[in-house]
Amino acid sequence: MLAGIKETDYTVPVQNGEWLYYSRTFEGKSYKSMCRAPLKDGWEELAKQWDGSMDSPILPGEVAYLDVNELAEGKSYW
């Protein structure tokens, strides 16, 4: 079943004011990270250029403001 699912991926960014908000999932991690990036003209094209790696940001200026994997670390169940 996992063969057809991209584990490292992101949701479609949603604009709120001067920011774009989206979540990211990472291969081998159980939970998502909530991210935001400053709104820039042409962000749709920039997001399409993402190389698919865990380490590269989806959009320039990306900030993970809530990493649920980090919160769950060391806990038996989150």
Tab-separated table of C-alpha atoms in Angstrom:
chain	number	residue	atom	x	y	z
A	1	MET	CA	0.000	0.000	0.000
A	2	LEU	CA	2.778	2.475	0.854
A	3	ALA	CA	4.353	1.908	-2.569
A	4	GLY	CA	1.746	4.193	-4.146
A	5	ILE	CA	1.968	6.918	-1.509
A	6	LYS	CA	4.552	9.699	-1.498
A	7	GLU	CA	5.658	9.928	2.111
A	8	THR	CA	7.625	13.143	1.612
A	9	ASP	CA	5.025	15.547	0.270
A	10	TYR	CA	3.092	18.747	1.016
A	11	THR	CA	-0.446	20.087	0.878
A	12	VAL	CA	-1.506	22.855	-1.488
A	13	PRO	CA	-0.493	26.195	0.067
A	14	VAL	CA	-3.349	28.442	1.208
A	15	GLN	CA	-2.960	32.200	1.392
A	16	ASN	CA	-3.727	34.055	4.618
A	17	GLY	CA	-2.674	37.679	4.478
A	18	GLU	CA	0.971	37.938	3.455
A	19	TRP	CA	1.702	34.257	4.138
A	20	LEU	CA	1.144	30.890	2.488
A	21	TYR	CA	0.319	28.047	4.895
A	22	TYR	CA	0.748	24.336	4.188
A	23	SER	CA	1.721	21.088	5.882
A	24	ARG	CA	4.524	18.692	5.034
A	25	THR	CA	4.943	14.967	5.571
A	26	PHE	CA	8.289	13.191	5.646
A	27	GLU	CA	9.364	9.649	4.825
A	28	GLY	CA	9.766	7.599	7.978
A	29	LYS	CA	7.932	10.115	10.186
A	30	SER	CA	4.497	9.529	11.698
A	31	TYR	CA	3.233	13.108	11.860
A	32	LYS	CA	3.219	16.268	9.802
A	33	SER	CA	4.900	19.633	10.153
A	34	MET	CA	2.925	22.838	9.764
A	35	CYS	CA	4.771	25.409	7.645
A	36	ARG	CA	4.415	28.888	6.269
A	37	ALA	CA	6.289	30.989	3.742
A	38	PRO	CA	6.034	34.640	2.730
A	39	LEU	CA	3.691	35.287	-0.175
A	40	LYS	CA	5.643	35.958	-3.375
A	41	ASP	CA	4.505	36.497	-6.942
A	42	GLY	CA	4.832	33.282	-8.922
A	43	TRP	CA	4.761	31.004	-5.863
A	44	GLU	CA	2.848	28.353	-7.821
A	45	GLU	CA	5.783	27.908	-10.199
A	46	LEU	CA	8.278	27.963	-7.331
A	47	ALA	CA	6.402	25.141	-5.582
A	48	LYS	CA	6.476	23.057	-8.786
A	49	GLN	CA	10.286	23.348	-8.808
A	50	TRP	CA	10.650	21.606	-5.427
A	51	ASP	CA	13.108	18.721	-5.812
A	52	GLY	CA	11.138	16.356	-3.560
A	53	SER	CA	13.770	16.049	-0.853
A	54	MET	CA	13.107	16.264	2.888
A	55	ASP	CA	15.801	18.878	3.374
A	56	SER	CA	14.791	21.442	0.772
A	57	PRO	CA	12.044	23.988	1.413
A	58	ILE	CA	8.911	23.952	-0.728
A	59	LEU	CA	8.940	27.748	-0.989
A	60	PRO	CA	11.623	30.362	-0.270
A	61	GLY	CA	11.557	31.561	3.327
A	62	GLU	CA	9.772	28.450	4.623
A	63	VAL	CA	9.389	28.248	8.384
A	64	ALA	CA	8.113	25.167	10.233
A	65	TYR	CA	6.086	26.700	13.046
A	66	LEU	CA	4.782	23.379	14.432
A	67	ASP	CA	6.599	20.061	14.093
A	68	VAL	CA	4.331	17.396	15.557
A	69	ASN	CA	7.082	14.771	15.176
A	70	GLU	CA	9.235	16.857	17.506
A	71	LEU	CA	6.392	17.177	20.034
A	72	ALA	CA	5.794	13.420	19.972
A	73	GLU	CA	9.458	12.502	20.393
A	74	GLY	CA	10.024	10.301	23.446
A	75	LYS	CA	6.317	9.701	24.011
A	76	SER	CA	4.738	6.278	23.660
A	77	TYR	CA	1.616	7.658	21.940
A	78	TRP	CA	0.695	11.094	20.675
